[in-house]
XYZ file of N, CA and C in Angstrom:
393
model
N 5.051 6.671 7.640
C 3.725 6.554 8.194
C 2.935 5.535 7.372
N 2.260 4.651 8.047
C 1.459 3.613 7.410
C 0.134 4.186 6.919
N -0.256 3.793 5.698
C -1.555 4.177 5.149
C -2.575 3.093 5.468
N -3.786 3.513 5.836
C -4.897 2.594 6.055
C -6.072 3.087 5.223
N -6.640 2.181 4.447
C -7.794 2.503 3.610
C -8.975 1.697 4.135
N -10.027 2.397 4.556
C -11.217 1.757 5.104
C -12.300 1.763 4.027
N -12.866 0.581 3.764
C -13.903 0.445 2.737
C -15.164 -0.112 3.390
N -16.236 0.673 3.366
C -17.487 0.303 4.038
C -18.284 -0.742 3.263
N -19.345 -1.220 3.893
C -20.237 -2.202 3.270
C -21.255 -1.496 2.376
N -22.061 -2.277 1.690
C -23.024 -1.695 0.757
C -24.110 -0.894 1.460
N -24.692 -1.455 2.491
C -25.805 -0.778 3.158
C -25.255 0.193 4.188
N -25.039 1.392 3.738
C -24.482 2.413 4.600
C -23.499 3.256 3.832
N -22.687 3.937 4.590
C -21.657 4.785 4.012
C -20.531 4.904 5.028
N -19.603 5.770 4.754
C -18.431 5.873 5.631
C -18.737 6.528 6.975
N -19.941 7.073 7.137
C -20.277 7.770 8.377
C -21.126 6.935 9.340
N -21.457 5.703 8.972
C -22.229 4.902 9.921
C -21.394 3.730 10.421
N -21.980 2.960 11.277
C -21.303 1.819 11.904
C -20.036 2.282 12.629
N -18.918 1.612 12.431
C -17.686 1.839 13.194
C -16.598 2.526 12.376
N -16.892 2.927 11.161
C -15.853 3.417 10.250
C -15.189 4.708 10.737
N -15.992 5.695 11.119
C -15.397 6.950 11.595
C -14.663 6.758 12.919
N -15.186 5.900 13.772
C -14.503 5.604 15.033
C -13.112 5.039 14.748
N -13.038 4.075 13.816
C -11.748 3.478 13.479
C -10.819 4.507 12.845
N -11.361 5.310 11.945
C -10.542 6.366 11.325
C -9.955 7.292 12.390
N -10.786 7.725 13.314
C -10.343 8.635 14.374
C -9.235 8.007 15.219
N -9.439 6.781 15.662
C -8.455 6.132 16.526
C -7.155 5.807 15.806
N -7.234 5.389 14.554
C -6.008 5.136 13.790
C -5.241 6.427 13.538
N -5.958 7.503 13.281
C -5.310 8.804 13.080
C -4.590 9.239 14.352
N -5.225 9.040 15.505
C -4.577 9.369 16.779
C -3.299 8.566 16.983
N -3.270 7.347 16.460
C -2.093 6.483 16.577
C -1.020 6.807 15.539
N -1.302 7.747 14.638
C -0.296 8.172 13.675
C -0.433 7.591 12.279
N -1.526 6.893 12.013
C -1.743 6.341 10.678
C -2.344 7.404 9.761
N -2.059 7.298 8.473
C -2.675 8.153 7.463
C -3.866 7.379 6.905
N -5.084 7.829 7.218
C -6.291 7.058 6.930
C -7.089 7.681 5.787
N -7.485 6.833 4.840
C -8.430 7.210 3.794
C -9.716 6.455 4.063
N -10.807 7.190 4.166
C -12.110 6.588 4.429
C -12.927 6.658 3.142
N -12.936 5.545 2.409
C -13.685 5.473 1.153
C -15.164 5.672 1.429
N -15.830 6.470 0.597
C -17.260 6.702 0.764
C -17.972 6.567 -0.574
N -19.006 5.763 -0.591
C -19.790 5.571 -1.808
C -21.255 5.492 -1.428
N -21.978 6.582 -1.665
C -23.391 6.634 -1.312
C -24.233 6.585 -2.572
N -24.746 5.432 -2.873
C -25.645 5.307 -4.009
C -26.433 4.018 -3.852
N -27.694 4.125 -3.485
C -28.478 2.907 -3.301
C -28.637 2.101 -4.588
N -28.481 2.754 -5.730
C -28.599 2.042 -7.000
C -27.303 1.340 -7.384
N -26.213 1.716 -6.785
C -24.895 1.197 -7.177
C -24.625 -0.126 -6.481
N -25.080 -1.178 -7.099
C -24.925 -2.477 -6.456
C -24.037 -3.419 -7.246
N -23.321 -2.914 -8.227
C -22.395 -3.779 -8.949
C -20.968 -3.468 -8.522
N -20.150 -4.468 -8.583
C -18.744 -4.296 -8.226
C -18.088 -3.272 -9.148
N -18.445 -3.272 -10.418
C -17.860 -2.307 -11.359
C -18.137 -0.866 -10.950
N -19.338 -0.585 -10.456
C -19.664 0.767 -10.002
C -18.805 1.156 -8.794
N -18.593 0.219 -7.905
C -17.750 0.484 -6.737
C -16.300 0.705 -7.157
N -15.808 -0.119 -8.081
C -14.421 0.011 -8.541
C -14.203 1.376 -9.178
N -15.166 1.825 -9.957
C -15.056 3.145 -10.582
C -14.903 4.241 -9.527
N -15.701 4.162 -8.472
C -15.593 5.145 -7.387
C -14.269 4.999 -6.640
N -13.816 3.776 -6.442
C -12.544 3.551 -5.741
C -11.375 4.168 -6.497
N -11.368 4.021 -7.809
C -10.246 4.563 -8.583
C -10.189 6.083 -8.487
N -11.306 6.719 -8.182
C -11.333 8.174 -8.019
C -10.925 8.610 -6.613
N -11.175 7.765 -5.613
C -10.946 8.162 -4.221
C -9.695 7.576 -3.579
N -9.239 6.447 -4.076
C -8.155 5.730 -3.407
C -6.888 5.789 -4.239
N -5.781 6.051 -3.557
C -4.476 6.046 -4.210
C -3.512 5.248 -3.335
N -3.196 4.052 -3.769
C -2.240 3.228 -3.029
C -0.850 3.672 -3.457
N -0.158 4.345 -2.543
C 1.111 4.992 -2.861
C 2.333 4.169 -2.513
N 2.161 3.215 -1.597
C 3.350 2.518 -1.096
C 2.975 1.162 -0.516
N 3.985 0.365 -0.318
C 3.806 -0.983 0.238
C 3.202 -0.942 1.639
N 3.580 0.033 2.425
C 3.140 0.144 3.816
C 1.684 0.629 3.879
N 0.795 -0.177 3.309
C -0.627 0.149 3.218
C -1.451 -1.059 3.649
N -2.518 -0.775 4.381
C -3.463 -1.805 4.813
C -4.874 -1.415 4.373
N -5.638 -2.389 3.933
C -7.063 -2.204 3.681
C -7.822 -2.804 4.852
N -8.852 -2.097 5.331
C -9.794 -2.612 6.321
C -11.159 -2.545 5.648
N -11.782 -3.702 5.445
C -12.987 -3.758 4.624
C -14.124 -4.463 5.352
N -15.349 -4.193 4.876
C -16.534 -4.805 5.483
C -17.547 -5.137 4.393
N -18.150 -6.327 4.478
C -19.214 -6.715 3.563
C -18.799 -6.629 2.103
N -19.629 -5.971 1.284
C -19.323 -5.812 -0.133
C -18.013 -5.057 -0.335
N -17.644 -4.227 0.624
C -16.365 -3.529 0.541
C -15.181 -4.476 0.464
N -15.322 -5.673 1.027
C -14.231 -6.654 0.974
C -13.993 -7.145 -0.439
N -15.050 -7.559 -1.112
C -14.873 -8.101 -2.456
C -14.476 -7.009 -3.448
N -15.016 -5.806 -3.277
C -14.639 -4.730 -4.195
C -13.194 -4.297 -3.973
N -12.747 -4.290 -2.731
C -11.346 -3.946 -2.467
C -10.410 -5.004 -3.040
N -10.787 -6.268 -2.953
C -9.970 -7.323 -3.570
C -9.879 -7.121 -5.077
N -10.994 -6.795 -5.691
C -11.007 -6.556 -7.136
C -10.144 -5.340 -7.475
N -10.206 -4.310 -6.641
C -9.381 -3.119 -6.836
C -7.894 -3.477 -6.734
N -7.527 -4.237 -5.718
C -6.128 -4.646 -5.530
C -5.653 -5.485 -6.712
N -6.530 -6.319 -7.217
C -6.192 -7.131 -8.386
C -5.784 -6.247 -9.568
N -6.387 -5.074 -9.679
C -6.166 -4.188 -10.824
C -4.926 -3.308 -10.703
N -4.449 -3.049 -9.489
C -3.325 -2.127 -9.314
C -2.002 -2.891 -9.313
N -0.919 -2.171 -9.538
C 0.408 -2.792 -9.562
C 1.085 -2.799 -8.194
N 0.759 -1.829 -7.351
C 1.428 -1.633 -6.070
C 1.103 -2.754 -5.080
N 2.107 -3.493 -4.594
C 1.840 -4.469 -3.528
C 1.552 -3.742 -2.214
N 0.842 -4.423 -1.302
C 0.510 -3.829 -0.013
C 0.856 -4.794 1.118
N 0.874 -4.245 2.312
C 1.250 -5.014 3.498
C 0.129 -5.922 3.999
N -1.121 -5.408 4.031
C -2.150 -6.236 4.632
C -3.567 -5.921 4.213
N -4.438 -6.905 4.449
C -5.846 -6.821 4.087
C -6.669 -7.432 5.214
N -7.536 -6.627 5.823
C -8.442 -7.084 6.871
C -9.853 -7.133 6.300
N -10.503 -8.273 6.388
C -11.879 -8.422 5.919
C -12.769 -8.705 7.116
N -13.734 -7.830 7.341
C -14.649 -7.989 8.459
C -16.022 -8.331 7.890
N -16.469 -9.564 8.138
C -17.739 -10.071 7.608
C -17.799 -9.909 6.093
N -16.715 -10.255 5.435
C -16.673 -10.205 3.976
C -17.121 -11.527 3.384
N -17.060 -11.618 2.059
C -17.462 -12.842 1.384
C -16.774 -12.907 0.034
N -16.844 -14.074 -0.584
C -16.238 -14.279 -1.897
C -17.281 -14.086 -2.992
N -16.796 -13.995 -4.219
C -17.696 -13.757 -5.341
C -18.642 -14.922 -5.611
N -18.340 -16.099 -5.089
C -19.224 -17.246 -5.298
C -20.255 -17.407 -4.174
N -20.343 -16.421 -3.306
C -21.311 -16.477 -2.214
C -22.731 -16.416 -2.775
N -23.625 -17.135 -2.139
C -25.015 -17.147 -2.572
C -25.903 -16.603 -1.465
N -26.965 -15.957 -1.873
C -27.977 -15.443 -0.948
C -27.408 -14.471 0.082
N -26.431 -13.688 -0.332
C -25.876 -12.668 0.563
C -26.876 -11.533 0.731
N -27.306 -10.979 -0.383
C -28.222 -9.851 -0.384
C -28.765 -9.728 -1.799
N -30.059 -9.660 -1.935
C -30.649 -9.564 -3.272
C -30.245 -8.283 -3.992
N -29.828 -7.264 -3.248
C -29.412 -6.000 -3.853
C -27.986 -6.040 -4.397
N -27.247 -7.077 -4.080
C -25.847 -7.164 -4.510
C -25.753 -8.063 -5.730
N -25.216 -7.517 -6.797
C -25.077 -8.257 -8.047
C -23.635 -8.731 -8.198
N -23.422 -10.027 -8.024
C -22.085 -10.595 -8.174
C -21.947 -11.396 -9.465
N -22.929 -11.254 -10.344
C -22.843 -11.974 -11.613
C -21.652 -11.452 -12.408
N -20.974 -12.349 -13.021
C -19.804 -12.026 -13.851
C -18.627 -11.445 -13.071
N -18.601 -11.610 -11.764
C -17.468 -11.143 -10.963
C -16.525 -12.317 -10.734
N -15.288 -12.133 -11.103
C -14.261 -13.133 -10.815
C -13.092 -12.432 -10.142
N -12.460 -13.130 -9.238
C -11.309 -12.591 -8.518
C -10.126 -13.517 -8.775
N -9.010 -12.952 -9.148
C -7.783 -13.723 -9.366
C -7.007 -13.759 -8.049
N -7.325 -14.745 -7.212
C -6.725 -14.818 -5.882
C -5.219 -15.075 -5.932
N -4.748 -15.797 -6.923
C -3.302 -16.011 -7.050
C -2.587 -14.685 -7.287
N -3.159 -13.834 -8.103
C -2.606 -12.504 -8.366
C -2.606 -11.662 -7.089
N -3.716 -11.694 -6.365
C -3.834 -10.902 -5.139
C -2.853 -11.386 -4.077
N -2.676 -12.694 -3.953
C -1.741 -13.234 -2.956
C -0.310 -12.774 -3.215
N 0.021 -12.491 -4.455
C 1.354 -11.973 -4.784
C 1.506 -10.516 -4.369
N 0.404 -9.806 -4.222
C 0.428 -8.373 -3.925
C 0.184 -8.046 -2.456
N -0.398 -8.979 -1.700
C -0.762 -8.718 -0.304
C 0.014 -9.675 0.595
N 0.795 -9.116 1.521
C 1.611 -9.951 2.405
C 0.804 -10.663 3.488
N -0.184 -9.984 4.062
C -0.907 -10.526 5.211
C -2.410 -10.377 5.034
N -3.139 -11.439 5.366
C -4.601 -11.423 5.323
C -5.140 -11.746 6.711
N -6.206 -11.051 7.101
C -6.910 -11.357 8.343
C -8.400 -11.264 8.063
N -9.143 -12.271 8.502
C -10.583 -12.305 8.267
C -11.299 -12.458 9.600
N -12.306 -11.630 9.801
C -13.163 -11.734 10.980
C -14.582 -11.945 10.472
N -15.216 -13.040 10.905
C -16.579 -13.333 10.468
C -17.502 -13.368 11.665
N -18.740 -13.044 11.396
C -19.756 -13.051 12.451
C -20.694 -14.206 12.257
């Protein structure tokens, strides 16, 4: 069974937007879904998100996909950079890179770096959807 990990954006939580709908439909299709949830309006640093991810997410096998949105995209990339387990795929929906400017004044990307060469070795497939 394929694992899917859904990571929401900063403004919201796992219960708003389309996250629960996607979890429900993927579960009906036979996927094992983890819906990451981080509710803290003060938590606007990637490090705070990574700390919560390490408590909630367990990448157990290669047959795993991340579905991410907004700040969830960059934090999931940083999380993948830190783990040893390679994964099958990464979907970024309206995500951005750490060098993005004027995304949101509440998001602190200072001192955030992503080792994309490292991540490319761990993720077989990337898909990006932008609005």
